[in-house]
CSV table of C-alpha atoms in Angstrom, one decimal:
chain,number,residue,atom,x,y,z
A,210,UNK,CA,25.1,21.8,-16.1
A,211,UNK,CA,23.4,25.1,-15.3
A,212,UNK,CA,23.0,27.4,-18.3
A,213,UNK,CA,24.1,31.0,-18.6
A,214,UNK,CA,21.8,34.0,-18.7
A,215,UNK,CA,22.4,34.5,-22.4
A,216,UNK,CA,21.5,30.8,-23.0
A,217,UNK,CA,18.3,31.4,-21.1
A,218,UNK,CA,17.3,34.5,-23.0
A,219,UNK,CA,18.0,32.7,-26.3
A,220,UNK,CA,15.5,30.0,-25.2
A,221,UNK,CA,12.7,32.6,-25.0
A,222,UNK,CA,13.0,33.3,-28.8
A,223,UNK,CA,10.9,30.3,-29.7
A,224,UNK,CA,8.0,31.9,-31.5
A,225,UNK,CA,5.8,31.9,-28.4
A,226,UNK,CA,2.4,33.6,-28.8
A,227,UNK,CA,2.2,36.4,-26.2
A,228,UNK,CA,-0.3,39.2,-26.4
A,229,UNK,CA,-0.3,42.5,-24.7
A,230,UNK,CA,-2.6,45.5,-25.2
A,231,UNK,CA,-3.9,44.2,-28.6
A,232,UNK,CA,-0.3,43.5,-29.9
A,233,UNK,CA,1.4,40.2,-30.4
A,234,UNK,CA,4.8,40.4,-28.8
A,235,UNK,CA,7.5,39.2,-31.2
A,236,UNK,CA,10.3,38.8,-28.7
A,237,UNK,CA,9.9,39.2,-24.9
A,238,UNK,CA,13.6,39.6,-24.5
A,239,UNK,CA,13.5,42.9,-26.4
A,240,UNK,CA,10.0,44.2,-25.8
A,241,UNK,CA,9.7,47.2,-23.5
A,242,UNK,CA,7.1,45.4,-21.4
A,243,UNK,CA,9.3,42.4,-20.6
A,244,UNK,CA,13.0,42.9,-21.4
A,245,UNK,CA,14.2,44.2,-18.1
A,246,UNK,CA,12.5,41.4,-16.1
A,247,UNK,CA,13.8,38.8,-18.5
A,248,UNK,CA,17.2,40.3,-17.9
A,249,UNK,CA,16.6,40.0,-14.1
A,250,UNK,CA,15.8,36.3,-14.5
A,251,UNK,CA,18.9,35.9,-16.8
A,252,UNK,CA,20.9,37.4,-13.9
A,253,UNK,CA,19.7,34.6,-11.6
A,254,UNK,CA,20.9,32.0,-14.1
A,255,UNK,CA,24.3,33.7,-14.2
A,256,UNK,CA,24.6,33.6,-10.5
A,257,UNK,CA,24.1,29.9,-10.6
A,258,UNK,CA,26.2,29.3,-13.7
A,259,UNK,CA,29.4,31.1,-12.8
A,260,UNK,CA,29.7,33.3,-9.8
A,261,UNK,CA,30.8,33.3,-6.2
A,262,UNK,CA,27.3,32.0,-5.3
A,263,UNK,CA,27.5,29.0,-7.6
A,264,UNK,CA,28.5,26.5,-4.8
A,265,UNK,CA,25.5,27.6,-2.7
A,266,UNK,CA,23.1,27.5,-5.6
A,267,UNK,CA,24.1,24.3,-7.3
A,268,UNK,CA,25.1,20.7,-6.4
A,269,UNK,CA,26.1,18.0,-8.8
A,270,UNK,CA,25.8,20.4,-11.7
A,271,UNK,CA,22.1,21.3,-11.1
A,272,UNK,CA,20.3,23.9,-9.1
A,273,UNK,CA,19.7,22.7,-5.5
A,274,UNK,CA,16.0,23.3,-5.8
A,275,UNK,CA,15.8,20.2,-8.1
A,276,UNK,CA,17.3,17.9,-5.5
A,277,UNK,CA,15.1,15.6,-3.5
A,278,UNK,CA,16.0,16.4,0.1
A,279,UNK,CA,17.3,13.4,2.0
A,280,UNK,CA,18.0,15.1,5.4
A,281,UNK,CA,17.5,18.2,7.4
A,282,UNK,CA,20.8,19.5,6.2
A,283,UNK,CA,19.6,19.2,2.6
A,284,UNK,CA,16.6,21.4,3.5
A,285,UNK,CA,18.9,24.0,5.0
A,286,UNK,CA,21.2,23.9,1.9
A,287,UNK,CA,18.2,24.4,-0.4
A,288,UNK,CA,17.0,27.4,1.7
A,289,UNK,CA,20.4,29.0,1.4
A,290,UNK,CA,20.0,28.7,-2.4
A,291,UNK,CA,16.6,30.2,-2.3
A,292,UNK,CA,17.9,33.1,-0.2
A,293,UNK,CA,20.6,34.0,-2.7
A,294,UNK,CA,18.1,34.2,-5.6
A,295,UNK,CA,15.4,36.0,-3.8
A,296,UNK,CA,17.7,38.6,-2.4
A,297,UNK,CA,18.6,39.4,-6.0
A,298,UNK,CA,15.1,40.8,-6.5
A,299,UNK,CA,14.5,41.8,-2.9
A,300,UNK,CA,11.7,39.3,-2.7
A,301,UNK,CA,9.6,40.8,-5.5
A,302,UNK,CA,10.1,38.0,-8.0
A,303,UNK,CA,8.0,35.2,-6.6
A,304,UNK,CA,7.8,32.5,-9.3
A,305,UNK,CA,11.5,32.3,-10.2
A,306,UNK,CA,12.7,29.0,-11.7
A,307,UNK,CA,13.5,27.5,-8.3
A,308,UNK,CA,9.8,27.6,-7.4
A,309,UNK,CA,8.6,24.9,-9.8
A,310,UNK,CA,11.9,23.2,-9.6
A,311,UNK,CA,11.0,22.4,-6.0
A,312,UNK,CA,7.6,21.2,-7.1
A,313,UNK,CA,9.1,18.9,-9.7
A,314,UNK,CA,11.3,17.5,-7.0
A,315,UNK,CA,8.2,16.9,-4.9
A,316,UNK,CA,6.7,14.8,-7.7
A,317,UNK,CA,9.9,12.8,-8.1
A,318,UNK,CA,9.9,12.0,-4.4
A,319,UNK,CA,6.6,10.1,-4.6
A,320,UNK,CA,6.0,9.1,-8.3
A,321,UNK,CA,3.6,6.3,-7.3
A,322,UNK,CA,1.0,9.0,-6.6
A,323,UNK,CA,0.7,9.4,-10.4
A,324,UNK,CA,-0.1,5.7,-11.0
A,325,UNK,CA,-3.9,5.1,-11.3
A,326,UNK,CA,-6.3,2.6,-12.9
A,327,UNK,CA,-7.0,5.1,-15.7
A,328,UNK,CA,-3.5,6.3,-16.4
A,329,UNK,CA,0.0,5.6,-15.2
A,330,UNK,CA,2.0,8.9,-15.1
A,331,UNK,CA,4.7,7.9,-12.7
A,332,UNK,CA,7.4,7.6,-15.4
A,333,UNK,CA,6.3,10.8,-17.0
A,334,UNK,CA,6.5,12.6,-13.6
A,335,UNK,CA,10.1,11.4,-13.2
A,336,UNK,CA,10.9,12.3,-16.8
A,337,UNK,CA,9.5,15.8,-16.2
A,338,UNK,CA,11.7,16.3,-13.2
A,339,UNK,CA,14.7,15.0,-15.0
A,340,UNK,CA,14.0,17.1,-18.1
A,341,UNK,CA,13.8,20.3,-16.1
A,342,UNK,CA,16.9,19.6,-14.0
A,343,UNK,CA,19.1,18.5,-16.8
A,344,UNK,CA,18.0,21.3,-19.1
A,345,UNK,CA,18.0,23.9,-16.2
A,346,UNK,CA,14.6,24.9,-17.4
A,347,UNK,CA,12.3,27.5,-16.1
A,348,UNK,CA,8.8,26.0,-15.6
A,349,UNK,CA,5.7,28.0,-14.7
A,350,UNK,CA,2.2,26.6,-14.1
A,351,UNK,CA,-1.5,27.5,-14.6
A,352,UNK,CA,-3.6,25.5,-12.1
A,353,UNK,CA,-6.7,27.6,-11.5
A,354,UNK,CA,-9.9,27.3,-13.5
A,355,UNK,CA,-11.6,30.4,-14.9
A,356,UNK,CA,-14.9,31.1,-13.3
A,357,UNK,CA,-17.7,29.7,-15.4
A,358,UNK,CA,-21.4,29.2,-15.2
A,359,UNK,CA,-23.6,26.2,-15.7
A,360,UNK,CA,-23.2,24.8,-19.1
A,361,UNK,CA,-19.9,26.7,-19.7
A,362,UNK,CA,-17.5,23.8,-19.1
A,363,UNK,CA,-15.9,24.5,-22.5
A,364,UNK,CA,-14.1,27.5,-20.9
A,365,UNK,CA,-11.9,25.2,-18.8
A,366,UNK,CA,-9.0,23.2,-20.3
A,367,UNK,CA,-10.3,19.8,-21.3
A,368,UNK,CA,-9.5,17.0,-23.8
A,369,UNK,CA,-11.3,17.5,-27.2
A,370,UNK,CA,-9.6,14.5,-28.9
A,371,UNK,CA,-7.6,11.5,-28.0
A,372,UNK,CA,-5.0,10.0,-30.4
A,373,UNK,CA,-2.6,7.1,-30.3
A,374,UNK,CA,0.3,9.4,-29.6
A,375,UNK,CA,-1.3,12.0,-27.3
A,376,UNK,CA,-4.3,14.2,-26.6
A,377,UNK,CA,-5.6,17.4,-28.0
A,378,UNK,CA,-6.8,20.0,-25.5
A,379,UNK,CA,-8.7,23.3,-25.6
A,380,UNK,CA,-9.8,25.8,-23.0
A,381,UNK,CA,-8.3,28.3,-20.6
A,382,UNK,CA,-6.4,28.3,-17.3
A,383,UNK,CA,-5.3,31.0,-14.8
A,384,UNK,CA,-3.0,32.5,-13.4
A,385,UNK,CA,0.2,32.2,-15.3
A,386,UNK,CA,2.6,34.1,-13.1
A,387,UNK,CA,5.9,34.3,-14.8
A,388,UNK,CA,4.7,32.2,-17.7
A,389,UNK,CA,5.8,34.6,-20.4
A,390,UNK,CA,9.4,34.1,-19.1
A,391,UNK,CA,9.2,30.3,-18.8
A,392,UNK,CA,10.4,27.5,-21.0
A,393,UNK,CA,7.5,25.2,-20.1
A,394,UNK,CA,4.1,25.6,-18.5
A,395,UNK,CA,2.5,23.0,-16.4
A,396,UNK,CA,-1.3,22.9,-16.9
A,397,UNK,CA,-3.4,21.3,-14.2
A,398,UNK,CA,-5.7,22.1,-11.3
A,399,UNK,CA,-5.2,22.6,-7.6
A,400,UNK,CA,-8.9,23.1,-6.9
A,401,UNK,CA,-10.9,20.2,-5.5
A,402,UNK,CA,-12.8,18.4,-8.3
A,403,UNK,CA,-16.0,16.4,-7.9
A,404,UNK,CA,-15.3,12.7,-8.2
A,405,UNK,CA,-17.3,12.5,-11.4
A,406,UNK,CA,-15.5,15.5,-13.0
A,407,UNK,CA,-13.0,13.4,-14.9
A,408,UNK,CA,-13.2,15.5,-18.0
A,409,UNK,CA,-11.2,18.3,-16.2
A,410,UNK,CA,-9.0,15.9,-14.2
A,411,UNK,CA,-5.7,16.1,-16.1
A,412,UNK,CA,-2.3,17.6,-15.9
A,413,UNK,CA,0.4,18.1,-18.5
A,414,UNK,CA,3.4,20.2,-19.4
A,415,UNK,CA,4.3,21.7,-22.7
A,416,UNK,CA,6.8,24.2,-24.1
A,417,UNK,CA,5.5,27.8,-24.0
A,418,UNK,CA,6.1,28.0,-27.8
A,419,UNK,CA,3.8,25.0,-28.5
A,420,UNK,CA,1.4,25.8,-31.5
A,421,UNK,CA,-2.1,26.7,-30.3
A,422,UNK,CA,-1.0,27.9,-26.9
A,423,UNK,CA,-1.5,31.6,-26.2
A,424,UNK,CA,-0.6,33.8,-23.2
A,425,UNK,CA,-2.7,37.0,-22.7
A,426,UNK,CA,-0.7,39.3,-20.5
A,427,UNK,CA,-2.1,41.7,-18.0
A,428,UNK,CA,-1.0,45.3,-17.9
A,429,UNK,CA,2.8,45.5,-17.8
A,430,UNK,CA,4.1,47.7,-15.0
A,431,UNK,CA,7.5,47.5,-16.5
A,432,UNK,CA,6.2,49.1,-19.7
A,433,UNK,CA,4.8,52.0,-17.6
A,434,UNK,CA,8.0,52.5,-15.7
A,435,UNK,CA,9.8,55.8,-16.6
A,436,UNK,CA,13.2,54.7,-15.5
A,437,UNK,CA,15.0,52.6,-12.9
A,438,UNK,CA,15.4,55.8,-10.8
A,439,UNK,CA,11.7,56.6,-10.9
A,440,UNK,CA,10.4,53.0,-10.7
A,441,UNK,CA,13.3,50.9,-9.3
A,442,UNK,CA,11.2,47.8,-8.6
A,443,UNK,CA,8.5,47.7,-11.3
A,444,UNK,CA,11.0,48.5,-14.0
A,445,UNK,CA,13.0,45.3,-13.3
A,446,UNK,CA,11.0,42.8,-11.4
A,447,UNK,CA,7.5,42.7,-13.0
A,448,UNK,CA,7.2,38.9,-13.3
A,449,UNK,CA,3.8,39.3,-15.0
A,450,UNK,CA,0.6,37.3,-14.9
A,451,UNK,CA,-1.1,35.9,-17.9
A,452,UNK,CA,-4.2,34.0,-19.0
A,453,UNK,CA,-3.3,30.8,-20.8
A,454,UNK,CA,-5.6,29.7,-23.7
A,455,UNK,CA,-5.3,26.4,-25.5
A,456,UNK,CA,-6.8,26.1,-29.0
A,457,UNK,CA,-6.5,22.5,-30.0
A,458,UNK,CA,-3.0,22.1,-28.5
A,459,UNK,CA,-1.5,18.7,-29.1
A,460,UNK,CA,0.1,17.1,-26.0
A,461,UNK,CA,2.2,13.9,-26.4
A,462,UNK,CA,1.4,11.1,-23.9
A,463,UNK,CA,4.8,11.3,-22.4
A,464,UNK,CA,4.1,14.9,-21.3
A,465,UNK,CA,0.8,13.9,-19.5
A,466,UNK,CA,1.1,13.5,-15.7
A,467,UNK,CA,-2.5,12.7,-14.7
A,468,UNK,CA,-5.5,11.8,-16.9
A,469,UNK,CA,-9.1,11.3,-16.1
A,470,UNK,CA,-8.5,10.8,-12.4
A,471,UNK,CA,-9.6,13.4,-9.8
A,472,UNK,CA,-7.7,11.9,-6.9
A,473,UNK,CA,-4.3,11.8,-8.7
A,474,UNK,CA,-4.9,15.3,-10.1
A,475,UNK,CA,-5.3,16.6,-6.5
A,476,UNK,CA,-2.8,14.3,-4.8
A,477,UNK,CA,0.1,15.4,-7.1
A,478,UNK,CA,0.0,18.6,-5.0
A,479,UNK,CA,-1.3,17.5,-1.6
A,480,UNK,CA,-0.1,13.9,-1.6
A,481,UNK,CA,3.5,14.6,-2.5
A,482,UNK,CA,6.0,17.2,-1.1
A,483,UNK,CA,5.3,19.5,-4.1
A,484,UNK,CA,3.1,22.1,-2.3
A,485,UNK,CA,5.4,22.0,0.8
A,486,UNK,CA,8.4,22.6,-1.4
A,487,UNK,CA,6.5,25.6,-2.9
A,488,UNK,CA,5.9,26.9,0.6
A,489,UNK,CA,9.6,26.5,1.5
A,490,UNK,CA,10.7,28.7,-1.4
A,491,UNK,CA,7.9,31.2,-0.8
A,492,UNK,CA,8.4,31.4,2.9
A,493,UNK,CA,12.1,32.2,2.3
A,494,UNK,CA,11.2,34.8,-0.2
A,495,UNK,CA,8.6,36.3,2.2
A,496,UNK,CA,11.1,36.6,5.0
A,497,UNK,CA,13.5,38.3,2.6
A,498,UNK,CA,10.8,40.7,1.4
A,499,UNK,CA,10.0,41.7,4.9
A,500,UNK,CA,13.7,42.3,5.6
A,501,UNK,CA,13.8,44.6,2.6
A,502,UNK,CA,10.7,46.5,3.5
A,503,UNK,CA,11.8,46.9,7.1
A,504,UNK,CA,15.2,48.2,5.8
A,505,UNK,CA,13.3,50.8,3.8
A,506,UNK,CA,11.4,51.8,7.0
A,507,UNK,CA,14.7,52.3,8.8
A,508,UNK,CA,16.2,54.4,6.0
A,509,UNK,CA,13.0,56.5,5.9
A,510,UNK,CA,13.1,57.3,9.6
A,511,UNK,CA,16.8,58.3,9.4
A,512,UNK,CA,16.2,60.5,6.3
A,513,UNK,CA,13.3,62.1,8.0
A,514,UNK,CA,15.3,62.6,11.2
A,515,UNK,CA,12.6,60.8,13.2
A,516,UNK,CA,14.4,57.6,14.1
A,517,UNK,CA,14.8,58.5,17.8
A,518,UNK,CA,11.1,59.3,18.4
A,519,UNK,CA,9.5,56.8,20.8
A,520,UNK,CA,6.6,56.1,18.5
A,521,UNK,CA,8.9,55.6,15.6
A,522,UNK,CA,11.2,53.2,17.4
A,523,UNK,CA,8.1,51.2,18.5
A,524,UNK,CA,6.9,51.0,14.9
A,525,UNK,CA,10.3,49.8,13.7
A,526,UNK,CA,10.3,47.3,16.5
A,527,UNK,CA,7.0,45.9,15.3
A,528,UNK,CA,8.4,45.5,11.8
A,529,UNK,CA,11.5,43.8,13.1
A,530,UNK,CA,9.2,41.4,15.1
A,531,UNK,CA,7.4,40.6,11.8
A,532,UNK,CA,10.8,39.8,10.2
A,533,UNK,CA,11.7,37.5,13.1
A,534,UNK,CA,8.3,35.8,12.8
A,535,UNK,CA,8.7,35.2,9.1
A,536,UNK,CA,12.2,33.8,9.7
A,537,UNK,CA,11.0,31.6,12.5
A,538,UNK,CA,8.4,29.9,10.3
A,539,UNK,CA,11.1,29.0,7.8
A,540,UNK,CA,13.5,27.6,10.4
A,541,UNK,CA,10.6,25.8,12.2
A,542,UNK,CA,9.4,24.1,9.0
A,543,UNK,CA,12.9,22.8,8.4
A,544,UNK,CA,13.4,21.6,12.0
A,545,UNK,CA,10.0,20.0,12.0
A,546,UNK,CA,10.7,18.1,8.8
A,547,UNK,CA,8.7,14.9,8.0
A,548,UNK,CA,9.7,11.7,6.3
A,549,UNK,CA,8.8,11.0,2.7
A,550,UNK,CA,8.6,7.7,0.9
A,551,UNK,CA,9.1,5.5,3.9
A,552,UNK,CA,12.0,7.6,5.2
A,553,UNK,CA,14.0,7.8,1.9
A,554,UNK,CA,13.6,11.6,1.9
A,555,UNK,CA,12.3,14.5,3.9
A,556,UNK,CA,10.0,17.5,3.4
A,557,UNK,CA,9.3,20.6,5.4
A,558,UNK,CA,6.9,20.2,8.3
A,559,UNK,CA,3.3,20.2,7.1
A,560,UNK,CA,1.6,22.1,10.0
A,561,UNK,CA,4.2,24.9,10.1
A,562,UNK,CA,4.2,25.3,6.3
A,563,UNK,CA,0.5,25.7,6.1
A,564,UNK,CA,0.5,28.0,9.1
A,565,UNK,CA,3.2,30.2,7.4
A,566,UNK,CA,0.8,30.7,4.5
A,567,UNK,CA,-1.9,32.0,6.8
A,568,UNK,CA,0.5,34.2,8.7
A,569,UNK,CA,2.0,35.7,5.5
A,570,UNK,CA,-1.3,36.7,4.0
A,571,UNK,CA,-2.3,38.4,7.2
A,572,UNK,CA,1.0,40.1,8.1
A,573,UNK,CA,1.9,41.6,4.8
A,574,UNK,CA,-0.8,44.3,4.7
A,575,UNK,CA,0.0,45.2,8.3
A,576,UNK,CA,3.7,45.7,7.4
A,577,UNK,CA,2.8,47.8,4.4
A,578,UNK,CA,0.5,50.0,6.5
A,579,UNK,CA,3.1,50.4,9.2
A,580,UNK,CA,5.7,51.7,6.7
A,581,UNK,CA,3.1,54.0,5.0
A,582,UNK,CA,2.5,55.6,8.3
A,583,UNK,CA,6.2,56.2,8.8
A,584,UNK,CA,6.5,57.6,5.2
A,585,UNK,CA,3.8,60.2,5.7
A,586,UNK,CA,2.9,62.5,2.8
A,587,UNK,CA,6.3,62.7,1.4
A,588,UNK,CA,5.9,59.8,-1.0
A,589,UNK,CA,2.9,61.4,-2.8
A,590,UNK,CA,4.6,64.8,-3.4
A,591,UNK,CA,7.6,63.9,-5.6
A,592,UNK,CA,9.0,65.2,-8.8
A,593,UNK,CA,7.4,63.5,-11.9
A,594,UNK,CA,10.8,62.1,-12.8
A,595,UNK,CA,14.4,62.2,-12.0
A,596,UNK,CA,14.8,64.5,-15.0
A,597,UNK,CA,13.5,67.4,-12.8
A,598,UNK,CA,16.6,67.2,-10.7
A,599,UNK,CA,18.8,67.5,-13.8
A,600,UNK,CA,16.9,70.4,-15.4
A,601,UNK,CA,19.1,73.5,-15.5
A,602,UNK,CA,16.3,75.8,-14.4
A,603,UNK,CA,14.1,73.5,-12.3
A,604,UNK,CA,16.9,71.4,-10.8
A,605,UNK,CA,18.2,74.0,-8.3
A,606,UNK,CA,14.6,74.7,-7.1
A,607,UNK,CA,13.8,71.0,-6.5
A,608,UNK,CA,17.2,70.4,-4.8
A,609,UNK,CA,16.6,73.3,-2.5
A,610,UNK,CA,13.1,72.4,-1.3
A,611,UNK,CA,13.2,68.6,-1.3
A,612,UNK,CA,16.4,68.2,0.8
A,613,UNK,CA,16.3,67.7,4.5
A,614,UNK,CA,19.2,68.2,7.0
A,615,UNK,CA,21.8,65.5,6.3
A,616,UNK,CA,20.1,64.1,3.2
A,617,UNK,CA,20.5,65.8,-0.3
A,618,UNK,CA,17.4,66.1,-2.4
A,619,UNK,CA,18.6,63.5,-4.9
A,620,UNK,CA,19.1,60.9,-2.2
A,621,UNK,CA,15.8,61.7,-0.6
A,622,UNK,CA,13.8,61.6,-3.9
A,623,UNK,CA,15.5,58.3,-4.8
A,624,UNK,CA,14.5,56.7,-1.5
A,625,UNK,CA,11.0,58.0,-1.6
A,626,UNK,CA,10.5,56.8,-5.1
A,627,UNK,CA,11.6,53.4,-4.1
A,628,UNK,CA,9.2,53.4,-1.1
A,629,UNK,CA,6.3,54.4,-3.4
A,630,UNK,CA,7.1,51.7,-5.9
A,631,UNK,CA,7.2,49.1,-3.1
A,632,UNK,CA,4.1,50.3,-1.2
A,633,UNK,CA,1.9,52.7,-3.2
A,634,UNK,CA,2.2,52.0,-6.9
A,635,UNK,CA,0.0,49.7,-9.0
A,636,UNK,CA,2.9,47.3,-8.9
A,637,UNK,CA,2.8,47.5,-5.1
A,638,UNK,CA,-1.0,46.9,-5.1
A,639,UNK,CA,-0.5,43.8,-7.2
A,640,UNK,CA,2.1,42.5,-4.7
A,641,UNK,CA,-0.3,43.0,-1.7
A,642,UNK,CA,-2.9,41.0,-3.5
A,643,UNK,CA,-0.3,38.4,-4.5
A,644,UNK,CA,0.8,37.8,-1.0
A,645,UNK,CA,-2.8,37.1,0.0
A,646,UNK,CA,-3.6,34.7,-2.9
A,647,UNK,CA,-0.5,33.3,-4.5
A,648,UNK,CA,-1.0,29.8,-2.9
A,649,UNK,CA,-4.7,29.8,-3.5
A,650,UNK,CA,-7.7,31.3,-1.9
A,651,UNK,CA,-7.8,31.3,2.0
A,652,UNK,CA,-10.5,28.6,2.0
A,653,UNK,CA,-8.1,26.2,0.3
A,654,UNK,CA,-5.1,26.6,2.6
A,655,UNK,CA,-7.2,27.1,5.8
A,656,UNK,CA,-8.8,23.7,5.0
A,657,UNK,CA,-5.4,22.2,4.5
A,658,UNK,CA,-4.3,23.6,7.9
A,659,UNK,CA,-7.2,21.7,9.5
A,660,UNK,CA,-6.3,18.5,7.8
A,661,UNK,CA,-2.6,18.9,8.5
A,662,UNK,CA,-2.8,17.8,12.0
A,663,UNK,CA,-2.5,19.5,15.4
A,664,UNK,CA,-6.3,19.6,15.9
A,665,UNK,CA,-6.3,16.3,17.8
A,666,UNK,CA,-3.7,17.5,20.5
A,667,UNK,CA,-5.6,20.7,20.9
A,668,UNK,CA,-8.9,18.8,21.4
A,669,UNK,CA,-7.3,16.4,23.8
A,670,UNK,CA,-6.0,19.3,26.0
A,671,UNK,CA,-9.4,20.9,26.1
A,672,UNK,CA,-11.1,17.6,26.9
A,673,UNK,CA,-8.5,17.0,29.7
A,674,UNK,CA,-9.7,20.2,31.3
A,675,UNK,CA,-13.4,19.3,30.9
A,676,UNK,CA,-12.7,15.9,32.3
A,677,UNK,CA,-11.0,17.2,35.4
A,678,UNK,CA,-14.1,18.4,37.2
A,679,UNK,CA,-17.9,17.9,37.4
A,680,UNK,CA,-20.9,18.4,39.7
A,681,UNK,CA,-21.7,15.7,42.3
A,682,UNK,CA,-22.7,15.6,45.9
A,683,UNK,CA,-19.1,15.6,47.2
A,684,UNK,CA,-17.9,18.6,45.2
A,685,UNK,CA,-18.1,22.3,45.9
A,686,UNK,CA,-19.6,23.7,42.6
A,687,UNK,CA,-17.5,26.8,43.0
A,688,UNK,CA,-14.1,25.0,43.1
A,689,UNK,CA,-14.8,21.6,41.7
A,690,UNK,CA,-13.2,20.0,44.8
């Protein structure tokens, strides 16, 4: 059964070692840097546990993201579940629990990928999926290696001891988006490894509260938020990113998925539906986020009384076109689904999924720029806080000079503060970078697009043209006839 929000919050009080600004955080559910976002995640659990959305979000007592899709209809049902959760945060919580749930379902769809000569992790992969689904657990991952120079391999997570009942690991991994709010963290690598680099070819999952595991948080935008009125997004939806450090962390064998095999360590992402399931959730979230940002643009133009200007209507039209484009990629990936495991399951279409990743990274900065132009200078000349509107002396002045015809000052300031939080704040800057890199650097997903297929048909069409004409004695060189 799915758990409630309160049950989720209770699970975070496990003694986990989280550091922020030189301070060890005793309880992320109560700390000013994390408590509101933790509450936002708890709300997602409540939506699935007992709400009008429960039938959409769950099936058979578990979240739909954990299900291994068997048909096109299953993919659509999963997308509907993704949409409910992402609309709750307007697309600004990217690594919600359904993200890695889809990844675990991808592992379970092809467990044989985890069977190698050096280690058989197939049963462990199935157990990982079952543990997450039955416990309704929130899993995060850290699958990027920190940059290191020659002779500095000790910076990267590696095995420092092997025991009868497990392994001991030390080193660091990046980037733990949402990890401070998770129950478990999966530690692996999505970057290509050299065939001989077996020392770093491993993947395992442990509880975030495991002794020796430390999360070093980046700056908290939630902590810097003055109020929900002044920072409506960053105060509630700062999912955080953390550096994971392991200091002789013990990992039981049953929690190890791959070990000393570079092919399996890569194939668990690229040879199963895991990455495509990630893309399905992320594409649905991206579509929702563009809907939200375009809605902001429309509200802005109405508040500024510019909505009927030709240049403004064209700008809004371009944004609506981006929304339609983002939606089309989601629907096309589902319609172009591919068989998995000899036809026992399905996954989103590979070509469209990789293409969506390219599109999203390119289109998001354009959408942000479009809305900034519509906003103009109003978003940088705002009262320091909503308290200015309530001040007995200052309030009347602010209300008089910040109103526009048809829009009271309080409503206008509230809207502009939301726009700034979404587009111009440090929180917003993080999101623009996130949309470019959350599925890896461009050289990773562009390469995967090349390998995904489609190149052959393009080449054939070009060759057909080249083969249709030539120079010989019987042809006119100008027409080829």
